[in-house]
Amino acid sequence: MIAYHFIAISSYYEGGTRSGWHYASDNHLDKEIIKQFLDESKFHLGQMESGIHRLTTDSCDWKSIVKKDSFFTDVIIHEDKNTFLGC
């Protein structure tokens, strides 16, 4: 199985933390879901700097991402975009 992942990460440099929103699918990433997220993030977060990542693993589970790339180990991940956006 191939799982597709979209991850948006924002950093809180003073606090030394990184948080992110994770969207995954075992079929394909829905462009409308990503577009809606990007539009809402502009509205709620303004011009906050964030990193966008797209990658594939063998599972939709967040642990598969951390297993593939340790860069994501300390990211506090949110599956709910409203929690990430602070809505």
Coordinates of N, CA and C in Angstrom, one line a residue:
M1 N 0.8 -1.2 0.0 CA 0.0 0.0 0.0 C 0.9 1.2 0.0
I2 N 0.4 2.2 -0.7 CA 1.1 3.5 -0.7 C 0.2 4.5 -0.1
A3 N 0.7 5.3 0.9 CA -0.1 6.3 1.6 C 0.5 7.7 1.2
Y4 N -0.3 8.6 0.9 CA 0.1 10.0 0.5 C -0.1 10.9 1.7
H5 N 0.8 11.8 2.0 CA 0.8 12.7 3.1 C 1.0 14.1 2.7
F6 N 0.2 15.0 3.4 CA 0.4 16.5 3.2 C 0.6 17.0 4.7
I7 N 1.7 17.7 4.9 CA 2.0 18.2 6.3 C 2.3 19.6 6.2
A8 N 1.7 20.4 7.0 CA 2.0 21.8 7.2 C 2.6 22.0 8.6
I9 N 3.8 22.6 8.7 CA 4.5 22.7 10.0 C 4.7 24.2 10.3
S10 N 4.4 24.7 11.5 CA 4.7 26.0 11.9 C 5.6 25.9 13.1
S11 N 6.5 26.8 13.3 CA 7.5 26.8 14.4 C 7.2 27.9 15.3
Y12 N 7.4 27.6 16.6 CA 7.3 28.7 17.6 C 8.7 28.7 18.2
Y13 N 9.5 29.6 17.6 CA 11.0 29.6 17.9 C 11.3 30.0 19.3
E14 N 10.6 30.9 19.9 CA 10.8 31.3 21.3 C 10.6 30.1 22.2
G15 N 9.5 29.4 21.9 CA 9.2 28.2 22.8 C 9.9 27.0 22.4
G16 N 10.5 27.0 21.2 CA 11.3 25.8 20.8 C 10.4 24.6 20.4
T17 N 9.2 24.9 19.9 CA 8.3 23.8 19.5 C 7.9 24.0 18.0
R18 N 7.5 22.9 17.5 CA 6.9 22.8 16.1 C 5.6 22.1 16.2
S19 N 4.6 22.7 15.5 CA 3.3 22.0 15.4 C 2.9 21.8 14.0
G20 N 2.1 20.9 13.7 CA 1.7 20.7 12.3 C 0.3 20.1 12.1
W21 N -0.2 20.2 10.9 CA -1.4 19.6 10.5 C -1.1 18.5 9.5
H22 N -1.7 17.4 9.7 CA -1.4 16.2 8.9 C -2.6 15.7 8.2
Y23 N -2.6 15.6 6.9 CA -3.7 15.0 6.1 C -3.1 13.9 5.3
A24 N -3.7 12.7 5.3 CA -3.2 11.5 4.6 C -4.4 10.8 3.9
S25 N -4.0 10.1 2.9 CA -4.9 9.3 2.1 C -4.2 8.1 1.5
D26 N -4.9 7.0 1.4 CA -4.3 5.8 0.8 C -4.7 5.8 -0.7
N27 N -5.4 6.8 -1.2 CA -5.7 6.8 -2.6 C -5.0 8.0 -3.3
H28 N -5.3 9.2 -3.0 CA -4.6 10.4 -3.5 C -5.0 11.5 -2.6
L29 N -4.2 12.6 -2.7 CA -4.5 13.8 -1.9 C -5.5 14.6 -2.6
D30 N -6.5 15.0 -2.0 CA -7.6 15.8 -2.6 C -7.1 17.2 -2.6
K31 N -7.0 17.8 -3.8 CA -6.5 19.1 -4.0 C -7.4 20.2 -3.4
E32 N -8.7 19.9 -3.3 CA -9.7 20.8 -2.7 C -9.5 20.9 -1.2
I33 N -9.2 19.8 -0.6 CA -8.9 19.8 0.9 C -7.7 20.6 1.2
I34 N -6.7 20.4 0.4 CA -5.4 21.2 0.6 C -5.6 22.7 0.3
K35 N -6.3 23.0 -0.8 CA -6.6 24.4 -1.1 C -7.4 25.1 0.0
Q36 N -8.4 24.4 0.5 CA -9.3 24.9 1.6 C -8.4 25.2 2.8
F37 N -7.5 24.2 3.2 CA -6.6 24.4 4.3 C -5.7 25.6 4.1
L38 N -5.1 25.7 2.9 CA -4.2 26.9 2.7 C -5.0 28.2 2.8
D39 N -6.2 28.2 2.2 CA -7.0 29.5 2.3 C -7.4 29.8 3.7
E40 N -7.8 28.8 4.5 CA -8.1 29.0 5.9 C -6.9 29.4 6.7
S41 N -5.8 28.8 6.4 CA -4.6 29.2 7.2 C -4.1 30.6 7.0
K42 N -4.3 31.1 5.7 CA -4.0 32.5 5.5 C -4.9 33.4 6.3
F43 N -6.2 33.0 6.3 CA -7.2 33.8 7.1 C -6.9 33.8 8.6
H44 N -6.6 32.7 9.2 CA -6.5 32.6 10.6 C -5.1 32.9 11.1
L45 N -4.1 32.6 10.3 CA -2.7 32.7 10.7 C -2.0 33.9 10.0
G46 N -2.6 34.5 9.0 CA -1.9 35.6 8.3 C -0.7 35.1 7.6
Q47 N 0.3 35.9 7.6 CA 1.6 35.6 6.9 C 2.6 34.7 7.7
M48 N 2.1 34.0 8.7 CA 3.0 33.2 9.5 C 3.8 32.2 8.6
E49 N 5.0 32.1 8.9 CA 5.8 31.2 8.1 C 5.6 29.7 8.5
S50 N 5.4 28.9 7.4 CA 5.2 27.5 7.7 C 5.8 26.7 6.6
G51 N 6.2 25.5 6.9 CA 6.7 24.6 5.9 C 5.7 23.6 5.4
I52 N 5.7 23.3 4.1 CA 4.8 22.4 3.5 C 5.6 21.2 3.0
H53 N 5.1 20.0 3.4 CA 5.8 18.8 3.0 C 4.7 17.8 2.4
R54 N 5.2 17.1 1.4 CA 4.4 16.0 0.8 C 5.3 14.9 0.6
L55 N 4.8 13.7 1.1 CA 5.6 12.5 0.9 C 4.7 11.3 0.9
T56 N 5.3 10.1 0.7 CA 4.6 8.9 0.7 C 5.3 7.9 1.7
T57 N 4.4 7.1 2.3 CA 4.9 6.0 3.1 C 4.0 4.8 2.9
D58 N 4.2 3.8 3.7 CA 3.4 2.5 3.5 C 2.1 2.5 4.4
S59 N 1.8 3.7 5.1 CA 0.7 3.7 6.0 C 0.2 5.2 6.1
C60 N -1.0 5.4 6.4 CA -1.6 6.7 6.6 C -1.3 7.2 8.1
D61 N -0.7 6.4 8.9 CA -0.4 6.7 10.3 C 0.8 7.6 10.4
W62 N 0.7 8.6 11.3 CA 1.7 9.6 11.5 C 3.1 8.9 11.9
K63 N 3.0 7.8 12.6 CA 4.2 7.1 13.0 C 5.0 6.6 11.7
S64 N 4.4 6.4 10.6 CA 5.1 6.0 9.4 C 6.0 7.1 8.9
I65 N 5.5 8.3 9.1 CA 6.3 9.5 8.7 C 7.5 9.6 9.5
V66 N 7.4 9.5 10.8 CA 8.5 9.7 11.7 C 9.5 8.5 11.5
K67 N 9.0 7.4 11.2 CA 9.9 6.2 10.9 C 10.7 6.5 9.6
K68 N 10.1 7.1 8.6 CA 10.7 7.4 7.4 C 11.7 8.6 7.5
D69 N 11.4 9.6 8.3 CA 12.3 10.8 8.4 C 12.2 11.3 9.8
S70 N 13.3 11.3 10.5 CA 13.4 11.8 11.8 C 13.2 13.3 12.0
F71 N 13.2 14.0 10.9 CA 13.0 15.4 10.9 C 11.6 15.7 11.6
F72 N 10.7 14.8 11.5 CA 9.3 15.0 12.0 C 9.1 14.5 13.4
T73 N 10.2 14.0 14.1 CA 10.1 13.4 15.4 C 9.4 14.3 16.4
D74 N 9.8 15.5 16.5 CA 9.4 16.4 17.6 C 8.2 17.3 17.2
V75 N 7.6 17.0 16.1 CA 6.5 17.8 15.7 C 5.2 17.4 16.4
I76 N 4.5 18.4 17.0 CA 3.3 18.1 17.7 C 2.2 18.2 16.6
I77 N 1.7 17.0 16.3 CA 0.8 16.9 15.1 C -0.7 17.0 15.5
H78 N -1.4 17.6 14.6 CA -2.9 17.7 14.7 C -3.5 17.1 13.5
E79 N -4.4 16.3 13.6 CA -5.2 15.7 12.5 C -6.4 16.7 12.2
D80 N -6.8 17.4 13.2 CA -7.9 18.4 13.0 C -7.3 19.8 12.7
K81 N -7.6 20.2 11.5 CA -7.1 21.5 11.0 C -7.5 22.7 11.9
N82 N -8.7 22.6 12.5 CA -9.2 23.8 13.3 C -8.3 23.9 14.6
T83 N -7.9 22.8 15.1 CA -7.0 22.8 16.3 C -5.7 23.4 15.9
F84 N -5.1 23.0 14.8 CA -3.9 23.6 14.3 C -4.0 25.1 14.0
L85 N -5.1 25.5 13.4 CA -5.3 26.9 13.1 C -5.8 27.7 14.3
G86 N -6.1 27.1 15.4 CA -6.5 27.9 16.6 C -7.9 28.4 16.5
C87 N -8.8 27.7 15.8 CA -10.2 28.1 15.6 C -11.0 27.7 16.8

